[in-house]
Amino acid sequence: MKLLLVEDNLENAKLIVRILQTGGYDVIHKATALEGMGTARTGGFDAILLDFDLPDLDGAQVGLALRKYLSTTPIIALTAHADRVSRAKAKRFGFNAFIPKPFTDDDLLNTLGMLLNSVAT
């Protein structure tokens, strides 16, 4: 399965890519919202993992924009802001899941697996 990770922090991105590759996923990483949006538009991704705190655009707004043309692709919010407001914002903006940082390998892989299984059925 092919995933798009949009994460500006290089150390976080390396860690997340390693976790996902260990889980058997093919991962494309982009460091900015604009790069991520351009790559997402090419299609072919089974899911998108999107940091809420990107330097060029608000991650929640990016998720909302992506949802308009990727209606069935799961979009997962990754954020250090684990408060109720951020969770509600992710839901309101069309994200399928919300994973607060820091997270475990299992948190990430289990959430992704559940989402991808629900899309496949």
Coordinates of N, CA and C in Angstrom, one line a residue:
M1 N 0.8 -1.2 0.0 CA 0.0 0.0 0.0 C 0.9 1.2 0.0
K2 N 0.4 2.3 -0.7 CA 1.2 3.5 -0.9 C 0.6 4.6 0.0
L3 N 1.5 5.2 0.8 CA 1.1 6.3 1.7 C 1.8 7.6 1.4
L4 N 1.2 8.7 1.7 CA 1.8 10.0 1.6 C 1.9 10.5 3.1
L5 N 3.1 10.9 3.4 CA 3.4 11.5 4.7 C 3.8 13.0 4.5
V6 N 3.1 13.9 5.1 CA 3.4 15.3 5.0 C 3.8 15.8 6.4
E7 N 5.1 15.9 6.6 CA 5.7 16.2 7.9 C 6.9 17.1 7.7
D8 N 6.9 18.3 8.4 CA 8.0 19.2 8.2 C 9.2 18.9 9.0
N9 N 9.1 18.2 10.1 CA 10.2 17.9 11.0 C 10.9 16.7 10.5
L10 N 12.1 16.9 10.0 CA 12.9 15.8 9.4 C 13.1 14.6 10.3
E11 N 13.4 14.8 11.6 CA 13.6 13.7 12.5 C 12.3 12.9 12.7
N12 N 11.2 13.6 12.9 CA 9.9 13.0 13.0 C 9.6 12.2 11.7
A13 N 9.9 12.8 10.6 CA 9.6 12.2 9.3 C 10.3 10.8 9.2
K14 N 11.6 10.9 9.5 CA 12.5 9.7 9.4 C 11.9 8.6 10.3
L15 N 11.5 8.9 11.5 CA 11.0 7.9 12.4 C 9.7 7.4 11.9
I16 N 8.8 8.2 11.4 CA 7.5 7.8 10.9 C 7.6 6.9 9.7
V17 N 8.5 7.3 8.8 CA 8.8 6.5 7.6 C 9.3 5.1 7.9
R18 N 10.2 5.1 8.9 CA 10.7 3.8 9.3 C 9.7 2.9 9.9
I19 N 8.8 3.5 10.7 CA 7.7 2.7 11.3 C 6.8 2.1 10.2
L20 N 6.4 3.0 9.3 CA 5.5 2.6 8.2 C 6.1 1.6 7.3
Q21 N 7.4 1.8 7.0 CA 8.1 0.8 6.1 C 8.2 -0.6 6.8
T22 N 8.5 -0.5 8.1 CA 8.5 -1.8 8.9 C 7.2 -2.5 8.8
G23 N 6.1 -1.7 8.8 CA 4.8 -2.2 8.7 C 4.4 -2.7 7.2
G24 N 5.3 -2.6 6.3 CA 5.1 -3.0 5.0 C 4.5 -2.0 4.0
Y25 N 4.5 -0.8 4.4 CA 4.0 0.3 3.5 C 5.1 1.0 2.7
D26 N 4.7 1.4 1.5 CA 5.5 2.2 0.6 C 5.2 3.7 1.0
V27 N 6.2 4.5 1.3 CA 5.9 5.8 1.8 C 6.6 6.9 1.0
I28 N 5.9 7.9 0.6 CA 6.4 9.1 0.0 C 6.3 10.2 1.0
H29 N 7.4 10.9 1.3 CA 7.5 11.9 2.3 C 7.6 13.3 1.6
K30 N 6.8 14.3 2.0 CA 6.9 15.6 1.6 C 7.0 16.5 2.9
A31 N 7.8 17.6 2.8 CA 8.1 18.4 4.0 C 7.2 19.6 4.1
T32 N 6.5 20.0 3.1 CA 5.6 21.2 3.1 C 4.2 20.8 2.7
A33 N 3.3 21.7 3.1 CA 1.9 21.5 2.7 C 1.7 21.6 1.2
L34 N 2.4 22.6 0.6 CA 2.2 22.7 -0.8 C 2.8 21.5 -1.6
E35 N 3.9 21.0 -1.2 CA 4.5 19.8 -1.8 C 3.5 18.6 -1.6
G36 N 3.0 18.5 -0.4 CA 2.1 17.4 -0.1 C 0.8 17.5 -0.9
M37 N 0.3 18.7 -1.1 CA -1.0 18.8 -1.8 C -0.7 18.5 -3.3
G38 N 0.4 19.0 -3.8 CA 0.7 18.7 -5.2 C 0.9 17.2 -5.5
T39 N 1.6 16.5 -4.5 CA 1.8 15.1 -4.7 C 0.5 14.3 -4.5
A40 N -0.3 14.7 -3.5 CA -1.6 14.1 -3.3 C -2.5 14.1 -4.5
R41 N -2.4 15.2 -5.3 CA -3.3 15.3 -6.4 C -2.9 14.4 -7.6
T42 N -1.7 13.8 -7.5 CA -1.3 12.8 -8.5 C -2.1 11.5 -8.3
G43 N -2.6 11.4 -7.1 CA -3.4 10.2 -6.8 C -2.6 8.9 -6.5
G44 N -3.4 7.9 -6.3 CA -2.8 6.6 -6.1 C -2.3 6.3 -4.7
F45 N -2.7 7.2 -3.7 CA -2.3 6.9 -2.3 C -3.5 6.2 -1.6
D46 N -3.1 5.2 -0.8 CA -4.1 4.5 0.0 C -4.5 5.3 1.2
A47 N -3.6 6.2 1.7 CA -3.9 7.0 2.9 C -2.9 8.1 2.9
I48 N -3.3 9.2 3.6 CA -2.4 10.4 3.8 C -2.3 10.7 5.3
L49 N -1.0 10.8 5.7 CA -0.7 11.2 7.1 C -0.3 12.6 7.1
L50 N -0.9 13.5 7.8 CA -0.7 14.9 7.6 C -0.5 15.6 9.0
D51 N 0.7 16.2 9.1 CA 1.0 17.0 10.3 C 0.1 18.2 10.4
F52 N -0.5 18.5 11.5 CA -1.3 19.7 11.7 C -0.5 21.0 11.7
D53 N 0.7 20.9 12.1 CA 1.5 22.1 12.2 C 2.6 22.2 11.2
L54 N 2.2 22.7 10.0 CA 3.1 22.8 8.9 C 3.5 24.3 8.7
P55 N 4.8 24.6 8.3 CA 5.3 25.9 8.2 C 4.6 26.8 7.2
D56 N 4.1 26.2 6.1 CA 3.6 27.0 5.0 C 2.1 27.2 5.0
L57 N 1.4 26.2 5.4 CA -0.1 26.3 5.5 C -0.6 25.5 6.7
D58 N -1.7 25.8 7.3 CA -2.3 25.1 8.4 C -2.7 23.7 7.9
G59 N -2.2 22.7 8.6 CA -2.5 21.3 8.3 C -3.9 21.0 8.2
A60 N -4.7 21.5 9.1 CA -6.2 21.3 9.1 C -6.8 21.8 7.8
Q61 N -6.4 23.0 7.4 CA -6.9 23.6 6.1 C -6.5 22.7 4.9
V62 N -5.2 22.2 5.0 CA -4.8 21.3 3.9 C -5.6 20.0 3.8
G63 N -5.9 19.5 5.0 CA -6.8 18.3 5.0 C -8.2 18.6 4.4
L64 N -8.7 19.7 4.7 CA -10.0 20.1 4.2 C -9.9 20.3 2.7
A65 N -8.9 20.9 2.2 CA -8.7 21.0 0.7 C -8.5 19.7 0.1
L66 N -7.8 18.8 0.7 CA -7.6 17.4 0.1 C -8.9 16.7 0.1
R67 N -9.7 16.8 1.1 CA -10.9 16.1 1.2 C -11.9 16.4 0.0
K68 N -11.8 17.6 -0.5 CA -12.6 18.0 -1.6 C -12.4 17.1 -2.9
Y69 N -11.2 16.7 -3.1 CA -11.0 15.9 -4.3 C -10.5 14.4 -4.0
L70 N -10.3 14.1 -2.8 CA -10.0 12.8 -2.4 C -11.0 12.3 -1.4
S71 N -12.2 12.1 -1.8 CA -13.4 11.9 -0.9 C -13.3 10.6 -0.1
T72 N -12.6 9.6 -0.7 CA -12.6 8.3 0.0 C -11.2 7.9 0.6
T73 N -10.2 8.7 0.3 CA -8.9 8.4 0.8 C -8.8 8.8 2.3
P74 N -8.4 7.8 3.2 CA -8.3 8.2 4.6 C -7.2 9.2 4.8
I75 N -7.5 10.2 5.6 CA -6.5 11.3 6.0 C -6.4 11.2 7.5
I76 N -5.2 11.1 7.9 CA -4.9 11.0 9.4 C -4.1 12.2 9.8
A77 N -4.6 12.8 10.9 CA -4.0 14.0 11.5 C -2.9 13.5 12.5
L78 N -1.7 14.0 12.4 CA -0.6 13.8 13.3 C -0.3 15.1 14.0
T79 N -0.4 15.2 15.3 CA -0.1 16.5 15.9 C 0.3 16.3 17.4
A80 N 1.1 17.3 17.8 CA 1.5 17.4 19.2 C 0.4 18.0 20.1
H81 N -0.7 18.5 19.4 CA -1.8 19.2 20.1 C -2.9 18.2 20.3
A82 N -2.9 17.5 21.5 CA -3.8 16.4 21.7 C -5.1 16.9 22.4
D83 N -5.4 18.2 22.4 CA -6.5 18.7 23.1 C -7.8 18.5 22.4
R84 N -8.9 18.7 23.1 CA -10.3 18.5 22.5 C -10.5 19.4 21.3
V85 N -10.0 20.6 21.4 CA -10.2 21.6 20.3 C -9.6 21.0 19.0
S86 N -8.4 20.5 19.1 CA -7.7 20.0 17.9 C -8.4 18.8 17.3
R87 N -8.8 17.9 18.2 CA -9.5 16.7 17.8 C -10.8 17.1 17.1
A88 N -11.5 18.0 17.6 CA -12.8 18.5 17.0 C -12.5 19.1 15.7
K89 N -11.5 19.9 15.6 CA -11.1 20.5 14.3 C -10.8 19.5 13.3
A90 N -10.0 18.5 13.6 CA -9.7 17.4 12.7 C -11.0 16.7 12.2
K91 N -11.9 16.4 13.1 CA -13.1 15.8 12.7 C -14.0 16.7 11.7
R92 N -14.1 18.0 12.1 CA -14.8 18.9 11.4 C -14.2 19.2 10.0
F93 N -12.9 19.0 9.8 CA -12.2 19.3 8.6 C -12.1 18.0 7.7
G94 N -12.7 16.9 8.1 CA -12.8 15.7 7.3 C -11.7 14.7 7.5
F95 N -10.9 14.8 8.6 CA -9.9 13.8 8.9 C -10.6 12.5 9.4
N96 N -10.1 11.4 9.0 CA -10.6 10.1 9.4 C -10.1 9.6 10.8
A97 N -8.9 10.1 11.2 CA -8.3 9.7 12.4 C -7.4 10.8 12.9
F98 N -7.2 10.7 14.2 CA -6.3 11.7 14.9 C -5.4 11.0 15.8
I99 N -4.1 11.2 15.5 CA -3.0 10.5 16.3 C -2.2 11.6 17.0
P100 N -2.2 11.7 18.3 CA -1.4 12.7 19.0 C 0.0 12.2 19.1
K101 N 1.0 13.1 19.0 CA 2.4 12.9 19.2 C 2.7 13.1 20.6
P102 N 3.6 12.3 21.3 CA 4.2 11.2 20.7 C 3.3 10.0 20.7
F103 N 3.5 9.1 19.7 CA 2.7 7.9 19.6 C 3.7 6.7 19.5
T104 N 3.1 5.5 19.8 CA 3.9 4.3 19.6 C 3.8 3.7 18.2
D105 N 4.7 2.9 17.8 CA 4.6 2.2 16.5 C 3.2 1.5 16.4
D106 N 2.8 0.9 17.4 CA 1.5 0.2 17.4 C 0.3 1.1 17.2
D107 N 0.4 2.3 17.9 CA -0.7 3.3 17.8 C -0.8 3.7 16.3
L108 N 0.3 3.9 15.6 CA 0.3 4.4 14.2 C -0.2 3.2 13.3
L109 N 0.4 2.1 13.5 CA 0.1 1.0 12.5 C -1.3 0.4 12.8
N110 N -1.7 0.4 14.0 CA -3.1 -0.1 14.3 C -4.2 0.8 13.7
T111 N -4.0 2.1 14.0 CA -4.9 3.1 13.4 C -5.0 3.0 11.9
L112 N -3.8 3.0 11.3 CA -3.8 2.9 9.8 C -4.4 1.6 9.3
G113 N -4.1 0.5 10.0 CA -4.7 -0.8 9.5 C -6.2 -0.8 9.6
M114 N -6.7 -0.2 10.7 CA -8.2 -0.2 10.9 C -8.8 0.7 9.8
L115 N -8.2 1.8 9.5 CA -8.8 2.7 8.5 C -8.8 2.0 7.1
L116 N -7.6 1.5 6.8 CA -7.5 0.8 5.5 C -8.4 -0.4 5.4
N117 N -8.6 -1.1 6.4 CA -9.5 -2.3 6.4 C -10.9 -1.8 6.2
S118 N -11.3 -0.7 6.8 CA -12.7 -0.2 6.7 C -13.0 0.3 5.3
V119 N -12.0 0.9 4.7 CA -12.1 1.4 3.3 C -12.3 0.2 2.4
A120 N -11.5 -0.9 2.6 CA -11.5 -2.1 1.7 C -12.8 -2.9 1.8
T121 N -13.5 -2.8 2.9 CA -14.7 -3.6 3.0 C -16.0 -2.8 2.6

